[in-house]
Amino acid sequence: MAVDQIHLNEQDLDSEWVDLIREALELGIPASKIRDFLNK
């Protein structure tokens, strides 16, 4: 899954979360896992 397929709504997320998510994507964590985590 390409990084650009995750559409972050930065108004909804704390900038700290946005940074963490970007870092996770750079480390190769699948977008689907991040999405599952955020949807809990």
mmCIF file of N, CA and C in Angstrom:
data_model
loop_
_atom_site.group_PDB
_atom_site.id
_atom_site.type_symbol
_atom_site.label_atom_id
_atom_site.label_comp_id
_atom_site.label_asym_id
_atom_site.label_seq_id
_atom_site.Cartn_x
_atom_site.Cartn_y
_atom_site.Cartn_z
ATOM 1 N N MET A 1 0.849 -1.200 0.000
ATOM 2 C CA MET A 1 0.000 0.000 0.000
ATOM 3 C C MET A 1 0.882 1.247 0.000
ATOM 4 N N ALA A 2 0.637 2.111 -0.926
ATOM 5 C CA ALA A 2 1.462 3.312 -1.052
ATOM 6 C C ALA A 2 1.135 4.308 0.056
ATOM 7 N N VAL A 3 2.165 5.018 0.481
ATOM 8 C CA VAL A 3 2.005 6.011 1.543
ATOM 9 C C VAL A 3 0.938 7.034 1.175
ATOM 10 N N ASP A 4 0.887 7.431 -0.105
ATOM 11 C CA ASP A 4 -0.074 8.469 -0.492
ATOM 12 C C ASP A 4 -1.522 7.989 -0.485
ATOM 13 N N GLN A 5 -1.745 6.706 -0.193
ATOM 14 C CA GLN A 5 -3.115 6.212 -0.090
ATOM 15 C C GLN A 5 -3.722 6.470 1.288
ATOM 16 N N ILE A 6 -2.887 6.870 2.242
ATOM 17 C CA ILE A 6 -3.431 7.279 3.540
ATOM 18 C C ILE A 6 -3.665 8.778 3.446
ATOM 19 N N HIS A 7 -4.901 9.184 3.655
ATOM 20 C CA HIS A 7 -5.192 10.611 3.613
ATOM 21 C C HIS A 7 -5.379 11.074 5.050
ATOM 22 N N LEU A 8 -4.395 11.762 5.562
ATOM 23 C CA LEU A 8 -4.475 12.250 6.929
ATOM 24 C C LEU A 8 -5.218 13.573 6.948
ATOM 25 N N ASN A 9 -6.206 13.641 7.798
ATOM 26 C CA ASN A 9 -6.879 14.909 8.004
ATOM 27 C C ASN A 9 -6.188 15.556 9.196
ATOM 28 N N GLU A 10 -5.282 16.456 8.903
ATOM 29 C CA GLU A 10 -4.425 16.987 9.954
ATOM 30 C C GLU A 10 -5.174 17.873 10.934
ATOM 31 N N GLN A 11 -6.361 18.361 10.537
ATOM 32 C CA GLN A 11 -7.158 19.133 11.487
ATOM 33 C C GLN A 11 -7.712 18.215 12.577
ATOM 34 N N ASP A 12 -7.978 16.966 12.215
ATOM 35 C CA ASP A 12 -8.567 16.028 13.170
ATOM 36 C C ASP A 12 -7.529 15.405 14.093
ATOM 37 N N LEU A 13 -6.281 15.407 13.654
ATOM 38 C CA LEU A 13 -5.244 14.741 14.430
ATOM 39 C C LEU A 13 -4.282 15.753 15.025
ATOM 40 N N ASP A 14 -3.916 15.498 16.246
ATOM 41 C CA ASP A 14 -2.866 16.251 16.889
ATOM 42 C C ASP A 14 -1.608 16.169 16.030
ATOM 43 N N SER A 15 -0.864 17.257 15.915
ATOM 44 C CA SER A 15 0.332 17.240 15.065
ATOM 45 C C SER A 15 1.337 16.190 15.532
ATOM 46 N N GLU A 16 1.319 15.886 16.815
ATOM 47 C CA GLU A 16 2.198 14.838 17.340
ATOM 48 C C GLU A 16 1.850 13.484 16.719
ATOM 49 N N TRP A 17 0.547 13.217 16.586
ATOM 50 C CA TRP A 17 0.086 11.977 15.962
ATOM 51 C C TRP A 17 0.491 11.927 14.504
ATOM 52 N N VAL A 18 0.342 13.055 13.803
ATOM 53 C CA VAL A 18 0.712 13.113 12.388
ATOM 54 C C VAL A 18 2.186 12.752 12.235
ATOM 55 N N ASP A 19 3.024 13.312 13.099
ATOM 56 C CA ASP A 19 4.460 13.011 13.045
ATOM 57 C C ASP A 19 4.714 11.534 13.317
ATOM 58 N N LEU A 20 4.027 10.981 14.310
ATOM 59 C CA LEU A 20 4.205 9.564 14.639
ATOM 60 C C LEU A 20 3.783 8.665 13.489
ATOM 61 N N ILE A 21 2.671 9.010 12.854
ATOM 62 C CA ILE A 21 2.173 8.210 11.731
ATOM 63 C C ILE A 21 3.148 8.275 10.566
ATOM 64 N N ARG A 22 3.656 9.471 10.275
ATOM 65 C CA ARG A 22 4.627 9.600 9.179
ATOM 66 C C ARG A 22 5.866 8.769 9.474
ATOM 67 N N GLU A 23 6.309 8.809 10.731
ATOM 68 C CA GLU A 23 7.486 8.037 11.133
ATOM 69 C C GLU A 23 7.226 6.542 10.961
ATOM 70 N N ALA A 24 6.047 6.093 11.384
ATOM 71 C CA ALA A 24 5.680 4.682 11.261
ATOM 72 C C ALA A 24 5.681 4.253 9.799
ATOM 73 N N LEU A 25 5.124 5.085 8.927
ATOM 74 C CA LEU A 25 5.101 4.766 7.498
ATOM 75 C C LEU A 25 6.518 4.672 6.944
ATOM 76 N N GLU A 26 7.386 5.589 7.380
ATOM 77 C CA GLU A 26 8.773 5.565 6.917
ATOM 78 C C GLU A 26 9.490 4.306 7.385
ATOM 79 N N LEU A 27 9.091 3.785 8.549
ATOM 80 C CA LEU A 27 9.688 2.560 9.073
ATOM 81 C C LEU A 27 9.115 1.314 8.411
ATOM 82 N N GLY A 28 8.101 1.506 7.570
ATOM 83 C CA GLY A 28 7.555 0.386 6.824
ATOM 84 C C GLY A 28 6.376 -0.303 7.487
ATOM 85 N N ILE A 29 5.789 0.334 8.489
ATOM 86 C CA ILE A 29 4.596 -0.239 9.107
ATOM 87 C C ILE A 29 3.440 -0.085 8.114
ATOM 88 N N PRO A 30 2.703 -1.163 7.844
ATOM 89 C CA PRO A 30 1.636 -1.083 6.844
ATOM 90 C C PRO A 30 0.562 -0.059 7.214
ATOM 91 N N ALA A 31 0.105 0.659 6.208
ATOM 92 C CA ALA A 31 -0.929 1.668 6.409
ATOM 93 C C ALA A 31 -2.172 1.065 7.050
ATOM 94 N N SER A 32 -2.505 -0.175 6.671
ATOM 95 C CA SER A 32 -3.703 -0.816 7.222
ATOM 96 C C SER A 32 -3.585 -1.023 8.730
ATOM 97 N N LYS A 33 -2.385 -1.339 9.207
ATOM 98 C CA LYS A 33 -2.182 -1.518 10.655
ATOM 99 C C LYS A 33 -2.344 -0.194 11.382
ATOM 100 N N ILE A 34 -1.832 0.866 10.791
ATOM 101 C CA ILE A 34 -1.962 2.190 11.401
ATOM 102 C C ILE A 34 -3.433 2.585 11.447
ATOM 103 N N ARG A 35 -4.151 2.327 10.350
ATOM 104 C CA ARG A 35 -5.570 2.671 10.280
ATOM 105 C C ARG A 35 -6.355 1.889 11.326
ATOM 106 N N ASP A 36 -6.062 0.589 11.459
ATOM 107 C CA ASP A 36 -6.739 -0.232 12.471
ATOM 108 C C ASP A 36 -6.502 0.331 13.865
ATOM 109 N N PHE A 37 -5.258 0.722 14.124
ATOM 110 C CA PHE A 37 -4.898 1.269 15.429
ATOM 111 C C PHE A 37 -5.673 2.561 15.706
ATOM 112 N N LEU A 38 -5.752 3.432 14.709
ATOM 113 C CA LEU A 38 -6.441 4.709 14.887
ATOM 114 C C LEU A 38 -7.948 4.541 15.033
ATOM 115 N N ASN A 39 -8.497 3.487 14.458
ATOM 116 C CA ASN A 39 -9.943 3.286 14.500
ATOM 117 C C ASN A 39 -10.421 2.584 15.763
ATOM 118 N N LYS A 40 -9.516 2.231 16.662
ATOM 119 C CA LYS A 40 -9.928 1.538 17.885
ATOM 120 C C LYS A 40 -10.567 2.503 18.861
#
